[in-house]
PDB file of C-alpha atoms in Angstrom:
ATOM      1  CA  UNK A1395       0.171  21.102 -45.764  1.00 58.00           C
ATOM      2  CA  UNK A1396      -2.465  23.810 -46.069  1.00 68.00           C
ATOM      3  CA  UNK A1397      -4.313  24.448 -42.836  1.00 71.00           C
ATOM      4  CA  UNK A1398      -7.908  25.584 -42.744  1.00 74.00           C
ATOM      5  CA  UNK A1399      -8.369  29.117 -41.489  1.00 87.00           C
ATOM      6  CA  UNK A1400      -8.888  29.350 -37.711  1.00 90.00           C
ATOM      7  CA  UNK A1401     -12.625  30.093 -37.973  1.00 90.00           C
ATOM      8  CA  UNK A1402     -13.240  27.045 -40.166  1.00 91.00           C
ATOM      9  CA  UNK A1403     -11.112  24.829 -37.932  1.00 93.00           C
ATOM     10  CA  UNK A1404     -12.932  26.023 -34.793  1.00 93.00           C
ATOM     11  CA  UNK A1405     -16.327  25.454 -36.402  1.00 92.00           C
ATOM     12  CA  UNK A1406     -15.334  21.917 -37.421  1.00 92.00           C
ATOM     13  CA  UNK A1407     -13.844  21.183 -33.984  1.00 91.00           C
ATOM     14  CA  UNK A1408     -17.128  22.161 -32.315  1.00 92.00           C
ATOM     15  CA  UNK A1409     -19.182  20.107 -34.780  1.00 91.00           C
ATOM     16  CA  UNK A1410     -16.977  17.036 -34.226  1.00 87.00           C
ATOM     17  CA  UNK A1411     -17.209  17.633 -30.461  1.00 87.00           C
ATOM     18  CA  UNK A1412     -13.456  18.034 -30.056  1.00 90.00           C
ATOM     19  CA  UNK A1413     -14.197  21.438 -28.526  1.00 95.00           C
ATOM     20  CA  UNK A1414     -17.106  22.704 -26.477  1.00 94.00           C
ATOM     21  CA  UNK A1415     -18.366  26.294 -26.576  1.00 95.00           C
ATOM     22  CA  UNK A1416     -18.346  28.092 -23.231  1.00 96.00           C
ATOM     23  CA  UNK A1417     -18.652  31.680 -22.091  1.00 97.00           C
ATOM     24  CA  UNK A1418     -15.320  33.454 -22.577  1.00 96.00           C
ATOM     25  CA  UNK A1419     -13.641  34.377 -19.313  1.00 97.00           C
ATOM     26  CA  UNK A1420     -10.569  36.612 -19.432  1.00 97.00           C
ATOM     27  CA  UNK A1421     -10.122  36.544 -15.638  1.00 97.00           C
ATOM     28  CA  UNK A1422      -9.939  32.740 -15.662  1.00 98.00           C
ATOM     29  CA  UNK A1423      -7.507  32.947 -18.575  1.00 98.00           C
ATOM     30  CA  UNK A1424      -5.257  35.269 -16.575  1.00 97.00           C
ATOM     31  CA  UNK A1425      -5.309  32.872 -13.648  1.00 98.00           C
ATOM     32  CA  UNK A1426      -4.287  30.015 -15.951  1.00 98.00           C
ATOM     33  CA  UNK A1427      -1.419  32.049 -17.404  1.00 98.00           C
ATOM     34  CA  UNK A1428      -0.158  32.847 -13.899  1.00 98.00           C
ATOM     35  CA  UNK A1429      -0.454  29.176 -12.965  1.00 98.00           C
ATOM     36  CA  UNK A1430       1.407  28.168 -16.135  1.00 98.00           C
ATOM     37  CA  UNK A1431       4.263  30.545 -15.295  1.00 98.00           C
ATOM     38  CA  UNK A1432       4.454  29.180 -11.746  1.00 98.00           C
ATOM     39  CA  UNK A1433       4.454  25.625 -13.121  1.00 98.00           C
ATOM     40  CA  UNK A1434       7.447  26.319 -15.400  1.00 98.00           C
ATOM     41  CA  UNK A1435       9.295  27.880 -12.466  1.00 98.00           C
ATOM     42  CA  UNK A1436       8.547  24.843 -10.277  1.00 98.00           C
ATOM     43  CA  UNK A1437       9.564  22.428 -13.047  1.00 96.00           C
ATOM     44  CA  UNK A1438      12.949  24.146 -13.335  1.00 97.00           C
ATOM     45  CA  UNK A1439      13.487  23.802  -9.571  1.00 97.00           C
ATOM     46  CA  UNK A1440      12.840  20.039  -9.447  1.00 94.00           C
ATOM     47  CA  UNK A1441      14.659  18.966 -12.624  1.00 91.00           C
ATOM     48  CA  UNK A1442      17.588  17.325 -10.862  1.00 88.00           C
ATOM     49  CA  UNK A1443      15.537  15.455  -8.268  1.00 90.00           C
ATOM     50  CA  UNK A1444      12.401  14.619 -10.254  1.00 90.00           C
ATOM     51  CA  UNK A1445      12.999  14.705 -14.019  1.00 90.00           C
ATOM     52  CA  UNK A1446       9.736  12.914 -14.853  1.00 88.00           C
ATOM     53  CA  UNK A1447       7.808  15.428 -12.764  1.00 91.00           C
ATOM     54  CA  UNK A1448       9.665  18.280 -14.478  1.00 93.00           C
ATOM     55  CA  UNK A1449       8.792  16.968 -17.958  1.00 92.00           C
ATOM     56  CA  UNK A1450       5.133  16.589 -17.000  1.00 92.00           C
ATOM     57  CA  UNK A1451       5.189  20.071 -15.477  1.00 95.00           C
ATOM     58  CA  UNK A1452       6.621  21.644 -18.617  1.00 96.00           C
ATOM     59  CA  UNK A1453       3.947  20.010 -20.745  1.00 95.00           C
ATOM     60  CA  UNK A1454       1.254  21.059 -18.294  1.00 95.00           C
ATOM     61  CA  UNK A1455       2.472  24.666 -18.284  1.00 98.00           C
ATOM     62  CA  UNK A1456       2.323  24.918 -22.070  1.00 98.00           C
ATOM     63  CA  UNK A1457      -1.077  23.207 -22.129  1.00 96.00           C
ATOM     64  CA  UNK A1458      -2.429  25.507 -19.394  1.00 97.00           C
ATOM     65  CA  UNK A1459      -1.408  28.571 -21.362  1.00 98.00           C
ATOM     66  CA  UNK A1460      -3.106  27.312 -24.518  1.00 98.00           C
ATOM     67  CA  UNK A1461      -6.254  26.428 -22.591  1.00 97.00           C
ATOM     68  CA  UNK A1462      -6.094  29.948 -21.113  1.00 98.00           C
ATOM     69  CA  UNK A1463      -6.482  31.278 -24.638  1.00 98.00           C
ATOM     70  CA  UNK A1464      -9.290  28.809 -25.255  1.00 97.00           C
ATOM     71  CA  UNK A1465     -11.130  29.927 -22.112  1.00 98.00           C
ATOM     72  CA  UNK A1466     -10.666  33.605 -23.004  1.00 98.00           C
ATOM     73  CA  UNK A1467     -12.182  33.033 -26.441  1.00 96.00           C
ATOM     74  CA  UNK A1468     -14.989  30.736 -25.314  1.00 97.00           C
ATOM     75  CA  UNK A1469     -13.763  27.184 -25.931  1.00 97.00           C
ATOM     76  CA  UNK A1470     -12.665  24.174 -23.939  1.00 95.00           C
ATOM     77  CA  UNK A1471     -11.270  20.841 -25.112  1.00 93.00           C
ATOM     78  CA  UNK A1472     -13.297  17.681 -24.886  1.00 87.00           C
ATOM     79  CA  UNK A1473     -12.567  15.460 -21.929  1.00 84.00           C
ATOM     80  CA  UNK A1474     -10.965  12.053 -22.171  1.00 78.00           C
ATOM     81  CA  UNK A1475      -8.752  10.426 -24.771  1.00 77.00           C
ATOM     82  CA  UNK A1476      -7.274  12.856 -27.234  1.00 77.00           C
ATOM     83  CA  UNK A1477      -7.887  16.009 -25.187  1.00 81.00           C
ATOM     84  CA  UNK A1478      -4.175  16.880 -24.969  1.00 82.00           C
ATOM     85  CA  UNK A1479      -3.800  16.348 -28.701  1.00 87.00           C
ATOM     86  CA  UNK A1480      -6.768  18.651 -29.364  1.00 92.00           C
ATOM     87  CA  UNK A1481      -5.137  21.413 -27.301  1.00 93.00           C
ATOM     88  CA  UNK A1482      -2.049  21.213 -29.526  1.00 92.00           C
ATOM     89  CA  UNK A1483      -4.211  21.214 -32.657  1.00 93.00           C
ATOM     90  CA  UNK A1484      -5.979  24.320 -31.355  1.00 96.00           C
ATOM     91  CA  UNK A1485      -2.596  25.983 -30.878  1.00 96.00           C
ATOM     92  CA  UNK A1486      -1.503  24.960 -34.364  1.00 94.00           C
ATOM     93  CA  UNK A1487      -4.616  26.377 -36.033  1.00 95.00           C
ATOM     94  CA  UNK A1488      -5.537  29.327 -33.823  1.00 96.00           C
ATOM     95  CA  UNK A1489      -2.204  30.394 -32.312  1.00 96.00           C
ATOM     96  CA  UNK A1490       0.095  29.443 -35.188  1.00 94.00           C
ATOM     97  CA  UNK A1491       0.759  33.126 -35.821  1.00 94.00           C
ATOM     98  CA  UNK A1492       2.351  33.524 -32.351  1.00 96.00           C
ATOM     99  CA  UNK A1493       3.821  30.046 -31.740  1.00 97.00           C
ATOM    100  CA  UNK A1494       6.303  28.773 -34.325  1.00 96.00           C
ATOM    101  CA  UNK A1495       5.765  25.504 -36.187  1.00 94.00           C
ATOM    102  CA  UNK A1496       9.018  24.221 -34.674  1.00 97.00           C
ATOM    103  CA  UNK A1497       7.740  24.937 -31.167  1.00 97.00           C
ATOM    104  CA  UNK A1498       4.384  23.316 -31.952  1.00 96.00           C
ATOM    105  CA  UNK A1499       6.181  20.211 -33.235  1.00 95.00           C
ATOM    106  CA  UNK A1500       8.394  20.217 -30.133  1.00 96.00           C
ATOM    107  CA  UNK A1501       5.283  20.559 -27.959  1.00 95.00           C
ATOM    108  CA  UNK A1502       3.819  17.457 -29.576  1.00 91.00           C
ATOM    109  CA  UNK A1503       7.084  15.674 -28.754  1.00 92.00           C
ATOM    110  CA  UNK A1504       6.835  16.968 -25.193  1.00 93.00           C
ATOM    111  CA  UNK A1505       3.296  15.552 -25.034  1.00 88.00           C
ATOM    112  CA  UNK A1506       4.747  12.132 -25.897  1.00 87.00           C
ATOM    113  CA  UNK A1507       7.582  12.628 -23.385  1.00 88.00           C
ATOM    114  CA  UNK A1508       4.984  13.396 -20.719  1.00 87.00           C
ATOM    115  CA  UNK A1509       3.243  10.116 -21.513  1.00 82.00           C
ATOM    116  CA  UNK A1510       6.540   8.249 -21.267  1.00 79.00           C
ATOM    117  CA  UNK A1511       7.421  10.069 -18.050  1.00 78.00           C
ATOM    118  CA  UNK A1512       4.133   9.125 -16.424  1.00 76.00           C
ATOM    119  CA  UNK A1513       3.576   5.662 -17.863  1.00 77.00           C
ATOM    120  CA  UNK A1514       6.882   4.422 -19.303  1.00 71.00           C
ATOM    121  CA  UNK A1515       9.479   2.148 -17.757  1.00 67.00           C
ATOM    122  CA  UNK A1516      12.600   3.786 -16.317  1.00 59.00           C
ATOM    123  CA  UNK A1517      11.367   7.246 -17.231  1.00 57.00           C
ATOM    124  CA  UNK A1518      13.736   8.939 -14.770  1.00 58.00           C
ATOM    125  CA  UNK A1519      16.693   7.711 -16.826  1.00 60.00           C
ATOM    126  CA  UNK A1520      15.397   9.001 -20.178  1.00 71.00           C
ATOM    127  CA  UNK A1521      15.687  12.715 -19.578  1.00 83.00           C
ATOM    128  CA  UNK A1522      19.108  14.339 -19.281  1.00 86.00           C
ATOM    129  CA  UNK A1523      19.658  17.915 -18.113  1.00 90.00           C
ATOM    130  CA  UNK A1524      19.823  19.327 -21.649  1.00 92.00           C
ATOM    131  CA  UNK A1525      16.471  17.719 -22.501  1.00 90.00           C
ATOM    132  CA  UNK A1526      14.915  19.098 -19.318  1.00 94.00           C
ATOM    133  CA  UNK A1527      16.273  22.593 -20.012  1.00 96.00           C
ATOM    134  CA  UNK A1528      14.899  22.475 -23.571  1.00 96.00           C
ATOM    135  CA  UNK A1529      11.487  21.400 -22.275  1.00 96.00           C
ATOM    136  CA  UNK A1530      11.387  24.260 -19.762  1.00 97.00           C
ATOM    137  CA  UNK A1531      12.552  26.778 -22.377  1.00 98.00           C
ATOM    138  CA  UNK A1532       9.870  25.531 -24.780  1.00 98.00           C
ATOM    139  CA  UNK A1533       7.146  25.788 -22.152  1.00 98.00           C
ATOM    140  CA  UNK A1534       8.284  29.289 -21.229  1.00 98.00           C
ATOM    141  CA  UNK A1535       8.257  30.452 -24.871  1.00 98.00           C
ATOM    142  CA  UNK A1536       4.741  29.104 -25.372  1.00 98.00           C
ATOM    143  CA  UNK A1537       3.413  30.596 -22.132  1.00 98.00           C
ATOM    144  CA  UNK A1538       4.927  33.982 -22.994  1.00 98.00           C
ATOM    145  CA  UNK A1539       3.613  33.910 -26.575  1.00 98.00           C
ATOM    146  CA  UNK A1540       0.082  33.092 -25.444  1.00 98.00           C
ATOM    147  CA  UNK A1541       0.208  35.684 -22.649  1.00 98.00           C
ATOM    148  CA  UNK A1542       1.313  38.348 -25.133  1.00 97.00           C
ATOM    149  CA  UNK A1543      -1.475  37.352 -27.528  1.00 96.00           C
ATOM    150  CA  UNK A1544      -4.043  37.605 -24.740  1.00 97.00           C
ATOM    151  CA  UNK A1545      -2.686  41.005 -23.684  1.00 95.00           C
ATOM    152  CA  UNK A1546      -3.255  42.321 -27.192  1.00 88.00           C
ATOM    153  CA  UNK A1547      -1.294  44.999 -28.978  1.00 66.00           C
ATOM    154  CA  UNK A1548       0.740  47.367 -26.867  1.00 51.00           C
ATOM    155  CA  UNK A1549      -0.481  50.974 -27.007  1.00 44.00           C
ATOM    156  CA  UNK A1550       2.035  53.795 -27.056  1.00 39.00           C
TER     157      UNK A1550
END
Protein backbone atom coordinates (compact mmCIF):
# COMPACT_ATOMS: atom_id res chain seq x y z
CA UNK A 1 0.00 0.00 0.00
CA UNK A 2 1.36 3.40 -0.97
CA UNK A 3 0.85 6.02 1.71
CA UNK A 4 0.36 9.67 0.91
CA UNK A 5 3.23 11.88 1.98
CA UNK A 6 2.86 13.28 5.51
CA UNK A 7 1.98 16.81 4.34
CA UNK A 8 -0.82 15.54 2.10
CA UNK A 9 -2.13 13.22 4.81
CA UNK A 10 -2.12 16.03 7.40
CA UNK A 11 -3.91 18.39 5.02
CA UNK A 12 -6.59 15.77 4.31
CA UNK A 13 -6.95 14.92 8.01
CA UNK A 14 -7.61 18.59 8.82
CA UNK A 15 -10.09 18.95 5.96
CA UNK A 16 -11.98 15.82 7.06
CA UNK A 17 -11.90 17.12 10.65
CA UNK A 18 -10.00 14.11 11.95
CA UNK A 19 -7.38 16.57 13.22
CA UNK A 20 -7.66 20.11 14.48
CA UNK A 21 -4.95 22.74 14.04
CA UNK A 22 -3.63 24.25 17.27
CA UNK A 23 -0.63 26.32 18.26
CA UNK A 24 2.42 24.06 18.58
CA UNK A 25 3.64 23.73 22.14
CA UNK A 26 6.96 21.98 22.75
CA UNK A 27 6.73 22.41 26.54
CA UNK A 28 3.38 20.61 26.60
CA UNK A 29 4.87 17.92 24.37
CA UNK A 30 7.72 17.40 26.83
CA UNK A 31 5.25 17.07 29.68
CA UNK A 32 3.33 14.43 27.73
CA UNK A 33 6.51 12.47 27.00
CA UNK A 34 7.42 12.50 30.69
CA UNK A 35 3.90 11.38 31.57
CA UNK A 36 4.07 8.61 28.96
CA UNK A 37 7.34 7.33 30.44
CA UNK A 38 5.85 7.37 33.95
CA UNK A 39 2.78 5.53 32.65
CA UNK A 40 4.88 2.70 31.16
CA UNK A 41 6.79 2.42 34.44
CA UNK A 42 3.52 2.25 36.41
CA UNK A 43 2.04 -0.30 34.00
CA UNK A 44 5.04 -2.58 34.53
CA UNK A 45 4.60 -2.36 38.31
CA UNK A 46 0.92 -3.39 38.32
CA UNK A 47 1.02 -6.15 35.69
CA UNK A 48 0.60 -9.02 38.13
CA UNK A 49 -2.19 -7.46 40.17
CA UNK A 50 -4.08 -5.52 37.49
CA UNK A 51 -3.39 -6.85 33.98
CA UNK A 52 -6.30 -4.96 32.40
CA UNK A 53 -5.05 -1.72 33.93
CA UNK A 54 -1.53 -2.50 32.69
CA UNK A 55 -2.75 -3.08 29.11
CA UNK A 56 -4.72 0.17 29.16
CA UNK A 57 -1.70 1.96 30.61
CA UNK A 58 0.62 0.68 27.89
CA UNK A 59 -1.78 1.84 25.20
CA UNK A 60 -2.20 5.19 26.91
CA UNK A 61 1.57 5.69 27.17
CA UNK A 62 2.09 5.08 23.46
CA UNK A 63 -0.88 7.30 22.60
CA UNK A 64 0.37 10.09 24.89
CA UNK A 65 3.75 10.07 23.20
CA UNK A 66 2.20 10.31 19.74
CA UNK A 67 -0.11 13.11 20.85
CA UNK A 68 3.00 14.82 22.29
CA UNK A 69 4.37 14.94 18.76
CA UNK A 70 1.02 16.19 17.50
CA UNK A 71 0.95 18.99 20.09
CA UNK A 72 4.55 19.97 19.30
CA UNK A 73 3.72 20.27 15.60
CA UNK A 74 0.36 21.99 16.04
CA UNK A 75 -2.27 19.25 15.78
CA UNK A 76 -4.71 17.44 18.01
CA UNK A 77 -7.02 14.52 17.25
CA UNK A 78 -10.74 14.97 17.01
CA UNK A 79 -12.72 14.04 20.08
CA UNK A 80 -15.10 11.12 20.27
CA UNK A 81 -15.38 7.90 18.31
CA UNK A 82 -12.34 7.10 16.25
CA UNK A 83 -9.95 9.46 18.05
CA UNK A 84 -7.62 6.64 19.16
CA UNK A 85 -7.58 5.24 15.64
CA UNK A 86 -6.69 8.68 14.24
CA UNK A 87 -3.71 8.91 16.61
CA UNK A 88 -2.38 5.63 15.21
CA UNK A 89 -2.99 6.82 11.64
CA UNK A 90 -1.06 9.99 12.44
CA UNK A 91 1.82 7.86 13.71
CA UNK A 92 1.69 5.68 10.61
CA UNK A 93 1.82 8.64 8.21
CA UNK A 94 3.88 11.21 10.10
CA UNK A 95 6.10 9.10 12.36
CA UNK A 96 6.49 6.04 10.15
CA UNK A 97 10.15 6.90 9.65
CA UNK A 98 10.85 6.46 13.40
CA UNK A 99 8.27 3.81 14.39
CA UNK A 100 8.41 0.52 12.50
CA UNK A 101 5.41 -0.84 10.60
CA UNK A 102 5.48 -3.90 12.87
CA UNK A 103 5.26 -1.69 15.96
CA UNK A 104 2.46 0.37 14.40
CA UNK A 105 0.53 -2.83 13.62
CA UNK A 106 1.17 -4.06 17.17
CA UNK A 107 -0.03 -0.71 18.52
CA UNK A 108 -3.29 -1.13 16.63
CA UNK A 109 -3.61 -4.57 18.24
CA UNK A 110 -2.88 -2.99 21.62
CA UNK A 111 -5.66 -0.48 20.93
CA UNK A 112 -8.06 -3.41 20.48
CA UNK A 113 -6.66 -5.11 23.60
CA UNK A 114 -7.31 -1.91 25.55
CA UNK A 115 -10.93 -1.99 24.39
CA UNK A 116 -11.25 -5.62 25.45
CA UNK A 117 -9.54 -4.88 28.77
CA UNK A 118 -11.93 -2.05 29.55
CA UNK A 119 -15.15 -3.38 28.06
CA UNK A 120 -14.74 -7.13 27.48
CA UNK A 121 -15.85 -10.03 29.64
CA UNK A 122 -13.19 -11.73 31.78
CA UNK A 123 -10.50 -9.36 30.55
CA UNK A 124 -8.21 -10.15 33.50
CA UNK A 125 -7.88 -13.73 32.24
CA UNK A 126 -6.94 -12.79 28.66
CA UNK A 127 -3.53 -11.31 29.27
CA UNK A 128 -0.65 -13.53 30.37
CA UNK A 129 2.70 -12.20 31.60
CA UNK A 130 4.38 -12.53 28.19
CA UNK A 131 1.60 -10.49 26.57
CA UNK A 132 1.88 -7.82 29.26
CA UNK A 133 5.67 -7.65 28.88
CA UNK A 134 5.33 -7.30 25.09
CA UNK A 135 2.80 -4.49 25.53
CA UNK A 136 5.09 -2.61 27.91
CA UNK A 137 8.11 -3.13 25.63
CA UNK A 138 6.08 -1.86 22.66
CA UNK A 139 4.92 1.22 24.55
CA UNK A 140 8.46 1.94 25.68
CA UNK A 141 9.85 1.65 22.13
CA UNK A 142 7.20 4.03 20.80
CA UNK A 143 7.68 6.56 23.60
CA UNK A 144 11.45 6.51 23.10
CA UNK A 145 11.18 6.82 19.31
CA UNK A 146 8.84 9.81 19.55
CA UNK A 147 10.97 11.44 22.26
CA UNK A 148 14.07 11.07 20.09
CA UNK A 149 12.23 12.54 17.10
CA UNK A 150 11.11 15.52 19.18
CA UNK A 151 14.65 16.03 20.50
CA UNK A 152 15.93 16.31 16.94
CA UNK A 153 19.34 15.35 15.66
CA UNK A 154 22.13 15.07 18.17
CA UNK A 155 24.89 17.66 17.70
CA UNK A 156 28.50 16.67 18.23
